[in-house]
CSV table of C-alpha atoms in Angstrom, one decimal:
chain,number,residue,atom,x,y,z
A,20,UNK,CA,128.7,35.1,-40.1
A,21,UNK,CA,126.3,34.2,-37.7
A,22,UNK,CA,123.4,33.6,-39.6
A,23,UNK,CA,125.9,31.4,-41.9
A,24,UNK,CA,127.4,29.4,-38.2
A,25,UNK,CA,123.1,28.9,-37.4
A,26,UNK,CA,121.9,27.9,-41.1
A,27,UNK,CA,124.1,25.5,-42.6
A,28,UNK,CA,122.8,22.6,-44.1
A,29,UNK,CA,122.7,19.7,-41.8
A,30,UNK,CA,121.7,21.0,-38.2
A,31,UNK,CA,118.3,21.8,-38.6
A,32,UNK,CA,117.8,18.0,-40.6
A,33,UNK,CA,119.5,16.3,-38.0
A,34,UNK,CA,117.8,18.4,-35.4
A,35,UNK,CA,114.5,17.8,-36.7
A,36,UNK,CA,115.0,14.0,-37.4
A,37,UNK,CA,116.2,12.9,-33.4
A,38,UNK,CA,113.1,15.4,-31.7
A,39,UNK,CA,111.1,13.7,-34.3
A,40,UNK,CA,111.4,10.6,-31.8
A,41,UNK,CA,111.3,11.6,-28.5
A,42,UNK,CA,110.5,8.1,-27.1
A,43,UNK,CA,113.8,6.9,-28.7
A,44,UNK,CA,117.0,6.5,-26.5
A,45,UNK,CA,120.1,8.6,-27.6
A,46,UNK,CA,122.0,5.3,-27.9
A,47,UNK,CA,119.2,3.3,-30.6
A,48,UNK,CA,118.5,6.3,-32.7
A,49,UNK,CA,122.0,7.2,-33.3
A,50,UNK,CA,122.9,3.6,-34.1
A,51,UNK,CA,119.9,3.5,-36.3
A,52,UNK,CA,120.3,7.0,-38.3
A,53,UNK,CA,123.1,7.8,-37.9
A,54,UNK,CA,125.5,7.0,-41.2
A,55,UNK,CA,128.6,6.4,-39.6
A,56,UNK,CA,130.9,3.2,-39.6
A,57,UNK,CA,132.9,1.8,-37.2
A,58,UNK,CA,136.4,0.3,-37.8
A,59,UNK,CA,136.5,-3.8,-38.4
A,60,UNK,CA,138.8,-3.3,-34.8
A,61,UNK,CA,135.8,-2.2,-33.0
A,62,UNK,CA,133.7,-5.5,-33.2
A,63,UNK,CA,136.5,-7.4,-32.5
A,64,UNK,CA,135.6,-10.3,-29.7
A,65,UNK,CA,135.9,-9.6,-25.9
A,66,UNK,CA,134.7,-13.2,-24.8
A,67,UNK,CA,138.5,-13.8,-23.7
A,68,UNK,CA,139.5,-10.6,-22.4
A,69,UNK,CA,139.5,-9.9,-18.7
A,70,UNK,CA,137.2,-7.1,-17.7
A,71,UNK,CA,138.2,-3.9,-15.5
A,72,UNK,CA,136.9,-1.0,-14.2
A,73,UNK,CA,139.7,1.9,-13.8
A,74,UNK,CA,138.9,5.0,-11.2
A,75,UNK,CA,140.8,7.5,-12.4
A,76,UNK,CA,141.4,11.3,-13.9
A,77,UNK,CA,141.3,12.8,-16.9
A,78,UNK,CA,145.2,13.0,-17.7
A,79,UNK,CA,147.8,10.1,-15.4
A,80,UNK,CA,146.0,7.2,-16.9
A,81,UNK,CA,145.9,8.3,-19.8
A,82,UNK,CA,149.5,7.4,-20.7
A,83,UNK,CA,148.8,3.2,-20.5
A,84,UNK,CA,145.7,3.6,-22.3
A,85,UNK,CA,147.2,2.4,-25.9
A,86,UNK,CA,149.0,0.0,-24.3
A,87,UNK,CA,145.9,-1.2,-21.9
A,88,UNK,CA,144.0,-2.5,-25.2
A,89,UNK,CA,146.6,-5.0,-26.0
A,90,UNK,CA,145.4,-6.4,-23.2
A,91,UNK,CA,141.7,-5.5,-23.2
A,92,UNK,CA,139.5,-3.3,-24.5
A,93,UNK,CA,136.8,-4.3,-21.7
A,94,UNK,CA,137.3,-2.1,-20.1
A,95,UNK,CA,135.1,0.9,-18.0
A,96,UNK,CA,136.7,4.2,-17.1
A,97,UNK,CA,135.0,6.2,-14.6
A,98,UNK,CA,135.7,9.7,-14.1
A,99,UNK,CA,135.1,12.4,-12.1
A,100,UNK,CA,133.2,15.5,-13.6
A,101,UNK,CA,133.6,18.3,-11.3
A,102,UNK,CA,137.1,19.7,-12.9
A,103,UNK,CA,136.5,23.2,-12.9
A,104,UNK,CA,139.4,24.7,-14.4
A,105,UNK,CA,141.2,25.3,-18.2
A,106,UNK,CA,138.3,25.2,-21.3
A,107,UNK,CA,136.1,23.5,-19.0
A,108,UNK,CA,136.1,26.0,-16.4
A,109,UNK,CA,134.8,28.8,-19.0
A,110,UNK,CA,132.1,26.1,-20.2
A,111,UNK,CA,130.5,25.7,-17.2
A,112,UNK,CA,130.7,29.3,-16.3
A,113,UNK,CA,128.5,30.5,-19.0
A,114,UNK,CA,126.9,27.9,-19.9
A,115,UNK,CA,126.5,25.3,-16.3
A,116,UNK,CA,126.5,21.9,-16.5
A,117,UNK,CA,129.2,19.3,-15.5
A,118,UNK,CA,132.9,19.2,-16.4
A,119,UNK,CA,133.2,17.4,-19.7
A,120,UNK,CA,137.6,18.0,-19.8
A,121,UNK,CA,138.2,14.9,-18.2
A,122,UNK,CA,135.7,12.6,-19.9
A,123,UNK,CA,136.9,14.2,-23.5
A,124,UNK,CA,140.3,13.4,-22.7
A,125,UNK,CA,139.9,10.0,-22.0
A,126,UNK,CA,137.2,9.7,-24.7
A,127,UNK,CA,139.6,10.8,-27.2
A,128,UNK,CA,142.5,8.3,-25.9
A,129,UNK,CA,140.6,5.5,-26.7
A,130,UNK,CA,139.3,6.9,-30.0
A,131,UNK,CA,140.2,4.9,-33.5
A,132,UNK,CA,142.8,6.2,-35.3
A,133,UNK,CA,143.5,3.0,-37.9
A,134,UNK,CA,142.3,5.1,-40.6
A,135,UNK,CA,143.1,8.7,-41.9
A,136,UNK,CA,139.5,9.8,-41.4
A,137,UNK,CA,139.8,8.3,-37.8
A,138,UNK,CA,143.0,9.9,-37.2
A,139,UNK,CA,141.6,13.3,-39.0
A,140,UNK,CA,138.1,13.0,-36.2
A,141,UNK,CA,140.6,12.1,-33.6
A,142,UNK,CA,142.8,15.3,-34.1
A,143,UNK,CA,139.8,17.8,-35.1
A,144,UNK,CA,138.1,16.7,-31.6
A,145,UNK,CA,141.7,17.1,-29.5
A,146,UNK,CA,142.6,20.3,-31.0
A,147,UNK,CA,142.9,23.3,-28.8
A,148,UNK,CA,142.6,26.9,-30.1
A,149,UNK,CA,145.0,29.6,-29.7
A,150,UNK,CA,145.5,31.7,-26.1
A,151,UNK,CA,144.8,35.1,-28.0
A,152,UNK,CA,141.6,35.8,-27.7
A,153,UNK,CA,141.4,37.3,-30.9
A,154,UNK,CA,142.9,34.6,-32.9
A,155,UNK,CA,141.2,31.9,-31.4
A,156,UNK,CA,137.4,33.1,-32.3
A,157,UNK,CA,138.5,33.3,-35.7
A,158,UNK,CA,140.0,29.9,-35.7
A,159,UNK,CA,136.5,28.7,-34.4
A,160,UNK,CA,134.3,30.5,-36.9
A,161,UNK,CA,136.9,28.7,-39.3
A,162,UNK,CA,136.2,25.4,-37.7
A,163,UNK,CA,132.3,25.6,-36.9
A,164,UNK,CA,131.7,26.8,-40.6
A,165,UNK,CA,133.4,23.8,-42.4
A,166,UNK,CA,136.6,26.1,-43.5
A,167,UNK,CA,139.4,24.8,-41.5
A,168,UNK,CA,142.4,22.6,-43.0
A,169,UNK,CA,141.2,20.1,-39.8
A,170,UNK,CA,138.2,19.0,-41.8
A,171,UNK,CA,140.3,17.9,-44.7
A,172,UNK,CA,140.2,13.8,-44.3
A,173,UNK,CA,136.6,14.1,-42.6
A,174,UNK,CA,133.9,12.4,-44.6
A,175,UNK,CA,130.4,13.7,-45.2
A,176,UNK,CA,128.5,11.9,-42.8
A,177,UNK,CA,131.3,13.0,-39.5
A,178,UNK,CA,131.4,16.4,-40.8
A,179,UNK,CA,128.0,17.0,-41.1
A,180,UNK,CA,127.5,15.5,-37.6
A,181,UNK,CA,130.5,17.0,-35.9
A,182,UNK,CA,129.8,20.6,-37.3
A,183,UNK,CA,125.6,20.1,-36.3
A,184,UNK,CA,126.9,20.3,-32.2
A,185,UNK,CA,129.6,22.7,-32.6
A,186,UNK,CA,127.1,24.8,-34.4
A,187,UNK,CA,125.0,24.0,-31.5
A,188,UNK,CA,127.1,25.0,-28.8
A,189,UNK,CA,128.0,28.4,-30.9
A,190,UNK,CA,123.9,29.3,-30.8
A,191,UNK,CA,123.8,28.4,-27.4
A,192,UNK,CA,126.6,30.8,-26.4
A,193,UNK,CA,124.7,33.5,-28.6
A,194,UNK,CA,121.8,33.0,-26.4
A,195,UNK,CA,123.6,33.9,-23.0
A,196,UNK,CA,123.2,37.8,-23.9
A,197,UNK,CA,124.8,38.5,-20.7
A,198,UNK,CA,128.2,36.9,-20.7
A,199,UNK,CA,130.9,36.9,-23.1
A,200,UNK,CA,132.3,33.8,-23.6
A,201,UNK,CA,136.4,33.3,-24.1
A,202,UNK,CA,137.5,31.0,-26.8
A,203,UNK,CA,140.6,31.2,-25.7
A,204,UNK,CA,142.5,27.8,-25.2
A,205,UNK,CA,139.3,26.4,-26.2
A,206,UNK,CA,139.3,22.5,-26.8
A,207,UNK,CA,137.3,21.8,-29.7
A,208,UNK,CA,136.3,18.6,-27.7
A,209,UNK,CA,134.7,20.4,-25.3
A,210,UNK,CA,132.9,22.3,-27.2
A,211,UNK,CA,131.2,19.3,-28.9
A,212,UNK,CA,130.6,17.6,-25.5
A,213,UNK,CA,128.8,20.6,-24.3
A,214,UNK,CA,126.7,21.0,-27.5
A,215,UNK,CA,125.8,17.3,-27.6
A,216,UNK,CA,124.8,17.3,-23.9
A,217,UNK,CA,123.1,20.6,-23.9
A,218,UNK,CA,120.7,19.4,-26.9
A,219,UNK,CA,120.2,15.8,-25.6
A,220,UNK,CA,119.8,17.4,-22.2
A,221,UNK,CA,121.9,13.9,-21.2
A,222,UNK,CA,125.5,13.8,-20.2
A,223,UNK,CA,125.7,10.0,-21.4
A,224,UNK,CA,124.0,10.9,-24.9
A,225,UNK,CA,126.8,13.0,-25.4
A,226,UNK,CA,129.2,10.8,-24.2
A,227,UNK,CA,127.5,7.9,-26.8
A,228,UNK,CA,127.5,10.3,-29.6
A,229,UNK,CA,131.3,11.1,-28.7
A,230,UNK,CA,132.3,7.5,-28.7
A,231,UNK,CA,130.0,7.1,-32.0
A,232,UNK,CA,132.0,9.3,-34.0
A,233,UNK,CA,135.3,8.6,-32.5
A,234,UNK,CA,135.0,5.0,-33.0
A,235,UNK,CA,135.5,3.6,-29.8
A,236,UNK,CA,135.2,0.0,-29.2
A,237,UNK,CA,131.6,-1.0,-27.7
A,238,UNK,CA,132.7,-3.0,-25.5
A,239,UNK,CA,135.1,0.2,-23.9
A,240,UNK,CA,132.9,2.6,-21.4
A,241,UNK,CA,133.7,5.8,-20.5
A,242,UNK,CA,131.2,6.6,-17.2
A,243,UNK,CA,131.0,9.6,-15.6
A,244,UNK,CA,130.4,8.9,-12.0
A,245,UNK,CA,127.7,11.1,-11.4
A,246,UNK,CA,125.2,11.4,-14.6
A,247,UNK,CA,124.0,14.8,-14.3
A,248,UNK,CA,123.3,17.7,-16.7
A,249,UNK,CA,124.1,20.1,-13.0
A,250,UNK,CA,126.8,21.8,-11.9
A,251,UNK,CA,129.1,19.8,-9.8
A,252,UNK,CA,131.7,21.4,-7.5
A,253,UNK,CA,134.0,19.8,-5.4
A,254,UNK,CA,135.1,20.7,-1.4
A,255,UNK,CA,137.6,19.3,0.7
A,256,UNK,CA,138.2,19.6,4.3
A,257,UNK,CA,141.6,19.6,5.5
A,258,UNK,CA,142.7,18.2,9.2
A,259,UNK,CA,142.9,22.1,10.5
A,260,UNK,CA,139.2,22.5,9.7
A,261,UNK,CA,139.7,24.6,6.6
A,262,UNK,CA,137.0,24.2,4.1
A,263,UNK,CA,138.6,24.3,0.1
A,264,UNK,CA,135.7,25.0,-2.7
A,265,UNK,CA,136.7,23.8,-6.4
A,266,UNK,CA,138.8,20.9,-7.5
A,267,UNK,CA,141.5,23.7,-8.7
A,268,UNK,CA,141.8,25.5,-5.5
A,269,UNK,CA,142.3,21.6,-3.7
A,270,UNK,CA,144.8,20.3,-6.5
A,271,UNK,CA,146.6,23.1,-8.2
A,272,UNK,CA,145.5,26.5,-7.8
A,273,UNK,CA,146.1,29.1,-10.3
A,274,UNK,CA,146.3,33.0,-11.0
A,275,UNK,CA,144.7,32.8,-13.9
A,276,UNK,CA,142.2,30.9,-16.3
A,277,UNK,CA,145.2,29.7,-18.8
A,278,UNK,CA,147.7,29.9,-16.7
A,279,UNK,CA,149.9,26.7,-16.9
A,280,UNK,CA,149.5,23.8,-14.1
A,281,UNK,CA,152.0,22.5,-12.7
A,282,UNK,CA,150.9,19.7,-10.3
A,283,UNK,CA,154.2,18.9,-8.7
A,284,UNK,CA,155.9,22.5,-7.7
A,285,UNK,CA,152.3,23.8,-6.4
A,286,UNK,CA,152.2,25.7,-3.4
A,287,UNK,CA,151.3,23.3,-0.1
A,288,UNK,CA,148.7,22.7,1.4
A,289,UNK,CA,147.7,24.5,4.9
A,290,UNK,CA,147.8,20.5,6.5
A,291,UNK,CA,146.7,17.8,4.7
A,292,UNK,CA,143.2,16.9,3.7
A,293,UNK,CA,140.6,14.8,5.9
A,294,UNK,CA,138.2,14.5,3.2
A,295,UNK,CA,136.5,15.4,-0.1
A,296,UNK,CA,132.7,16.2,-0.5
A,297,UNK,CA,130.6,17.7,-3.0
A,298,UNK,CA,129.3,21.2,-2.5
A,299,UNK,CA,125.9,23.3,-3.5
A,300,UNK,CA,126.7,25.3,-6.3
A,301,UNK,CA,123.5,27.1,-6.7
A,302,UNK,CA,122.2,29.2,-3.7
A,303,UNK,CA,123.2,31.8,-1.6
A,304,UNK,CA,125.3,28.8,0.6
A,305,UNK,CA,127.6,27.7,-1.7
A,306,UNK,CA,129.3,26.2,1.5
A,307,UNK,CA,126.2,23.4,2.0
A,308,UNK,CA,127.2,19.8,1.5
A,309,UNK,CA,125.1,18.1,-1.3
A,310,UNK,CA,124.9,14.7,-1.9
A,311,UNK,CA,124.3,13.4,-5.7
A,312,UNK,CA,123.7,9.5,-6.3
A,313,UNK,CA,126.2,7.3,-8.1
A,314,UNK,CA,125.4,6.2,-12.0
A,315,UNK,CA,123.7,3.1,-11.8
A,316,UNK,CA,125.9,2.4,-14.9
A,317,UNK,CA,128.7,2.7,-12.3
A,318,UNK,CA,127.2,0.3,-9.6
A,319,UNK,CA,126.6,-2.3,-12.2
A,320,UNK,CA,129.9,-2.6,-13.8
A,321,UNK,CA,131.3,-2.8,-10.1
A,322,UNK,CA,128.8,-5.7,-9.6
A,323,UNK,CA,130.8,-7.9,-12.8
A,324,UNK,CA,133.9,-6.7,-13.4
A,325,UNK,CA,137.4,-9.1,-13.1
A,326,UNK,CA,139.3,-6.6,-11.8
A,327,UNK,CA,138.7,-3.0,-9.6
A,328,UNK,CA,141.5,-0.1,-10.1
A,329,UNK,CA,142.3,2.7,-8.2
A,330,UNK,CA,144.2,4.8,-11.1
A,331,UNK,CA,147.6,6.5,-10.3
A,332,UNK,CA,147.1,10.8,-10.8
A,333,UNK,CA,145.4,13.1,-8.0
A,334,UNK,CA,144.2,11.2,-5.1
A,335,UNK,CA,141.8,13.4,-3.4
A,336,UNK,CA,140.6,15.3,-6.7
A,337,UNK,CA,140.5,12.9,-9.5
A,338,UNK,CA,140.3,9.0,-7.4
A,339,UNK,CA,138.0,9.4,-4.0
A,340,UNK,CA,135.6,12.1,-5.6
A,341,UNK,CA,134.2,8.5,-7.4
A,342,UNK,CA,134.7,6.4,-4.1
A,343,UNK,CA,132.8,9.1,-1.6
A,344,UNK,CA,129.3,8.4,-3.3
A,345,UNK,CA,126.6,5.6,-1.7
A,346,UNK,CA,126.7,2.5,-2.9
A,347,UNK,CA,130.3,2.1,-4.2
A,348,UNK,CA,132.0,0.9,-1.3
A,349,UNK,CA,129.2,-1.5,-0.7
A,350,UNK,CA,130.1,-3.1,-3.2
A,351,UNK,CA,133.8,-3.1,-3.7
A,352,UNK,CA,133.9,-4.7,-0.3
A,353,UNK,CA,131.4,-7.5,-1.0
A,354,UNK,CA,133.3,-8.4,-4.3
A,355,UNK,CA,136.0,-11.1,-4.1
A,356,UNK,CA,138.1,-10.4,-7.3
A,357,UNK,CA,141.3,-8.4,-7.5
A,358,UNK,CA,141.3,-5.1,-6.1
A,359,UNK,CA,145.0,-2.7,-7.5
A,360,UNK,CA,145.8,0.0,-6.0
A,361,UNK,CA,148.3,1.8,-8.7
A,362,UNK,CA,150.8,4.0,-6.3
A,363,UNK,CA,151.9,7.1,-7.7
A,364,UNK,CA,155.5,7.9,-8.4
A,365,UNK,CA,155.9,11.7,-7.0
A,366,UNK,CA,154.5,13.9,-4.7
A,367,UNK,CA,152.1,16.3,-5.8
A,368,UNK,CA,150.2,19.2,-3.5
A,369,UNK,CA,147.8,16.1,-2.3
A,370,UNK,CA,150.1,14.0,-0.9
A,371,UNK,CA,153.1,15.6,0.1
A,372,UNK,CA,154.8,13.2,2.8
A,373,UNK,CA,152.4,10.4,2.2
A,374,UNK,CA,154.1,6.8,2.7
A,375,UNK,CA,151.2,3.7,0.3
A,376,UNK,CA,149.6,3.1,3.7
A,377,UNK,CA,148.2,6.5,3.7
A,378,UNK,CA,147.1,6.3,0.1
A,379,UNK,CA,145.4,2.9,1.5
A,380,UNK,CA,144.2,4.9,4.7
A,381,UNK,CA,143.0,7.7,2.1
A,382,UNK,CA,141.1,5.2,0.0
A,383,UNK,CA,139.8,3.2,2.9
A,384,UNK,CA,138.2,6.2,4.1
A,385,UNK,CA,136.6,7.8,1.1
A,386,UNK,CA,134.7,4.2,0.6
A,387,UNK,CA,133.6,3.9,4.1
A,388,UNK,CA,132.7,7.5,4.0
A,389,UNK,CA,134.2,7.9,7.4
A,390,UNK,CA,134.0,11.5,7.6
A,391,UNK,CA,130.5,12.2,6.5
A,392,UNK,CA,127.3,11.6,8.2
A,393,UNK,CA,127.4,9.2,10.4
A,394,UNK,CA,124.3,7.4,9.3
A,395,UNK,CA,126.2,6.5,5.6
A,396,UNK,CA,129.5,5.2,7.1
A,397,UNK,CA,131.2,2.1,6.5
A,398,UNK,CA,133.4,0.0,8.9
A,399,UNK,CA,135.1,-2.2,6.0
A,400,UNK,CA,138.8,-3.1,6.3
A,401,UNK,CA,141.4,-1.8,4.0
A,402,UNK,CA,142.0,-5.2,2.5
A,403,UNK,CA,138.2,-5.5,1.6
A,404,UNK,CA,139.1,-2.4,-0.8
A,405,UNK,CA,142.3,-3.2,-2.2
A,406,UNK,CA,143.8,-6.4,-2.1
A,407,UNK,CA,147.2,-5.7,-4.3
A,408,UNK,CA,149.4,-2.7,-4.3
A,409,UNK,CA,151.5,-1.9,-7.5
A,410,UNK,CA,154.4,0.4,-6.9
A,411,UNK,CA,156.8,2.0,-9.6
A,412,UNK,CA,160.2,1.3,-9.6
A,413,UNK,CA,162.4,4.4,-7.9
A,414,UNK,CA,158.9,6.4,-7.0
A,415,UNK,CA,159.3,8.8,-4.4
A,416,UNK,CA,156.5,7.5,-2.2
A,417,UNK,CA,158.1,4.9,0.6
A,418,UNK,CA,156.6,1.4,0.9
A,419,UNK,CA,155.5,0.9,4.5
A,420,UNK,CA,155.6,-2.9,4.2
A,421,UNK,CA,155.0,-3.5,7.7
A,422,UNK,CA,152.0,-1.0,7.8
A,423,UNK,CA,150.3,-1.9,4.8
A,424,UNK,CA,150.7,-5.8,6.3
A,425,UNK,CA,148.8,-4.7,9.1
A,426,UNK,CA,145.6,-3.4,7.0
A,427,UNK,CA,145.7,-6.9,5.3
A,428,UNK,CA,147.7,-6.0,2.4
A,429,UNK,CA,150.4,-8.5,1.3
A,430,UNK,CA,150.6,-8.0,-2.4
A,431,UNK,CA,152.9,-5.8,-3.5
A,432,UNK,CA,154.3,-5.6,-6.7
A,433,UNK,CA,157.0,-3.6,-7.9
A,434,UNK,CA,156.5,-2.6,-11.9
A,435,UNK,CA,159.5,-1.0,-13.9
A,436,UNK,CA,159.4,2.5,-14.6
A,437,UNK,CA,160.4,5.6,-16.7
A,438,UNK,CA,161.2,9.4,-15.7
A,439,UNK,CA,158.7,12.1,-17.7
A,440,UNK,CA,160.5,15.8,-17.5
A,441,UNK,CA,157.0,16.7,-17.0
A,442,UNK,CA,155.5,14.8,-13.6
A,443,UNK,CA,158.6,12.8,-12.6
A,444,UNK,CA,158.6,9.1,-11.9
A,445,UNK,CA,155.9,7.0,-14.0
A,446,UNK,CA,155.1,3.6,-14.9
A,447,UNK,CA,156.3,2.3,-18.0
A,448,UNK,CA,153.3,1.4,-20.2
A,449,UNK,CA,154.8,-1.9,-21.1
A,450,UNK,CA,155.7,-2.9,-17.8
A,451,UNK,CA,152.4,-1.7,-16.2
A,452,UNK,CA,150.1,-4.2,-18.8
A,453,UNK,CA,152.6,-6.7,-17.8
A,454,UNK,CA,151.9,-7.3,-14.5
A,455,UNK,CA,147.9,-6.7,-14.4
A,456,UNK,CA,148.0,-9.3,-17.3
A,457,UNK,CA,150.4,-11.7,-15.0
A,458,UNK,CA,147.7,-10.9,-12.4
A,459,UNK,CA,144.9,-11.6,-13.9
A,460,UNK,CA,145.6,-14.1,-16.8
């Protein structure tokens, strides 16, 4: 089986053909060799459409994405890539790297699904594999050697390139004699993130190869904020002093690898946090503060964009690990266009008793790095970081009007929402578009 999983037709062509031009970027070889067409939707015009960039997580915006493309598809998502727990977390552990969950998630959000190959690549790549350990490495020798009822509307040309980094990633796990890796729970995704980026040795290869066979619109970026092929592991200090390592143990900790998360009914927090940072994850002092440099990709979007947004989901975990790096809040501050804070609707483990100022406060600080090294920190305003609140209908988070007009902010608007049994209060899509298109239009 394994010699089948290492041998099969197309990897070693495909292989040979991209080292074959090493001077090449990812991006114009793929578009050049690779056989794969995009939908007629993909080319469609952007000169009209207003253009955003959207901080945010892996999972809370991802419920107005559909709806966001009615209104634009210009649109860059930057996200954080220092989740360490679920599929990714077993990823990273034998393998390193950055966390890919979050950037395959929203990846596969904004992926084609028009046709039934689209919406075959689109369910292939969000497919999960079984929690028995058992079960699930059968499922992914089933998958990995062409065999599984998944590949049945995939075409030649996705197949043969989809299969080429899953078969990857599988040889790359066979080379790690000394760990064992769990497919259990294993995103499929994942896997082909970690292959792609692993063989390119690029994070945002893999991410344009993603989009490539996914068929996302050109014009729609998915950034991670930090382009690394390292390790990245997030700290927070709280108010107490306590020092948190890993984005798990700050957001929702667990007692087990697949144990389910439940963001809202997690176990508080010690006192509330003062601050996120990134950590050293190599080294005997895993507690040393590290500080990696923004994606340029990032700092130039911020430079043109219409329109900045803070994402609703995880404040501290999934929104200010984007903000804390140099260089972004030098430029949010120095750009004039709108600025939208999108105010959660519940509580979660982050936030508990937080009123919008202190999401403002919260914000205001990561950008001006207030907390860090002296040297790096900003004195900018809140209203030079957000310049319009949106708040969903019967949240659970209080409005301090009179606060919020004291840091400078005057805009508030209130957009209609819907209850989820999973997470509470949340905006409804509709709704949401609604007023950023009322905003900006």
């Amino acid at each position: 089986m394994v010699d089948s999983l290492l041998k099969f037709g197309t990897f070693i062509p495909l292989c040979n053909q991209l080292s074959a031009s090493p001077s090449s970027s990812p991006r114009s070889l793929f578009m050049n060799s690779l056989n794969i067409h995009h939908s007629p939707t993909a080319a469609a015009t952007t000169s009209n459409q207003p253009s955003l960039l959207v901080f945010s997580g892996g999972t809370a915006f991802n419920g107005v994405v559909e709806e966001l493309k009615k209104l634009t598809t210009s649109v860059a998502h930057v996200l954080p890539v220092s989740d360490d727990g679920g599929s990714t977390a077993e990823i990273v552990r034998v393998l390193g790297g950055p966390a890919v969950g979050d950037i395959r998630s929203r990846c596969l959000r904004l992926s084609d699904e028009s046709t039934s190959e689209a919406l075959a690549v689109r369910t292939l790549l969000g497919f999960r594999l079984p929690l028995d350990a058992r079960q699930a490495k059968l499922e992914w020798y089933s998958i990995v050697e062409g065999e599984h009822p998944l590949w049945k509307d995939v075409s030649k040309p996705y197949r043969e390139t989809i299969r080429a980094f899953l078969a990857y990633f599988q040889n790359q796990i066979l080379r790690r004699t000394n760990e064992s890796f769990s497919f259990s729970n294993g995103s499929i995704g994942n896997f082909f993130f970690a292959g792609a980026r692993i063989f390119f040795q690029s994070l945002d290869a893999a991410i344009f190869l993603f989009s490539r066979v996914s068929q996302i619109p050109t014009e729609s970026l998915v950034l991670p904020v930090i382009s690394t092929n390292d390790r990245l592991t997030l700290g927070c200090e709280l108010w107490d002093g306590m020092i948190i390592r890993g984005q798990n143990e700050i957001s929702h900790p667990t007692s087990g690898s697949f144990q389910l998360i439940d963001k809202v009914n997690s176990s508080a927090l010690p006192s509330r946090i003062k601050r996120v940072f990134y950590m050293s994850s190599e080294g005997s002092n895993l507690l040393h503060e590290v500080f990696p440099p923004v994606n340029p990709s990032v700092l130039e979007q911020l430079r043109n964009v219409d329109c900045i947004i803070y994402g609703m989901g995880s404040l501290f975990t999934s929104i200010c690990p984007s903000l804390v790096l140099l260089g972004v809040g030098e430029i949010i501050s120095s750009r004039s266009c709108a600025k939208v804070l999108l105010l959660n609707g519940t509580y979660d483990r982050e936030t508990s008793g937080f009123s919008a100022s202190c999401f403002v406060t919260a914000i205001t600080d990561a950008l001006n790095r207030t907390y860090g090294h002296l040297n790096n920190s900003l004195k900018n305003n809140p209203s030079q970081y957000i310049n319009t609140i949106f708040v969903p209908k019967d949240g659970q988070i209080p409005v301090d009007i009179e606060i919020l007009a004291a840091q400078g902010i005057v805009h508030v608007v209130h957009v209609e929402s819907v209850h989820d049994p999973k997470v509470g209060i949340v905006y409804e899509p509709t709704s949401l578009i609604q007023a950023l298109a009322d905003l900006l239009i």
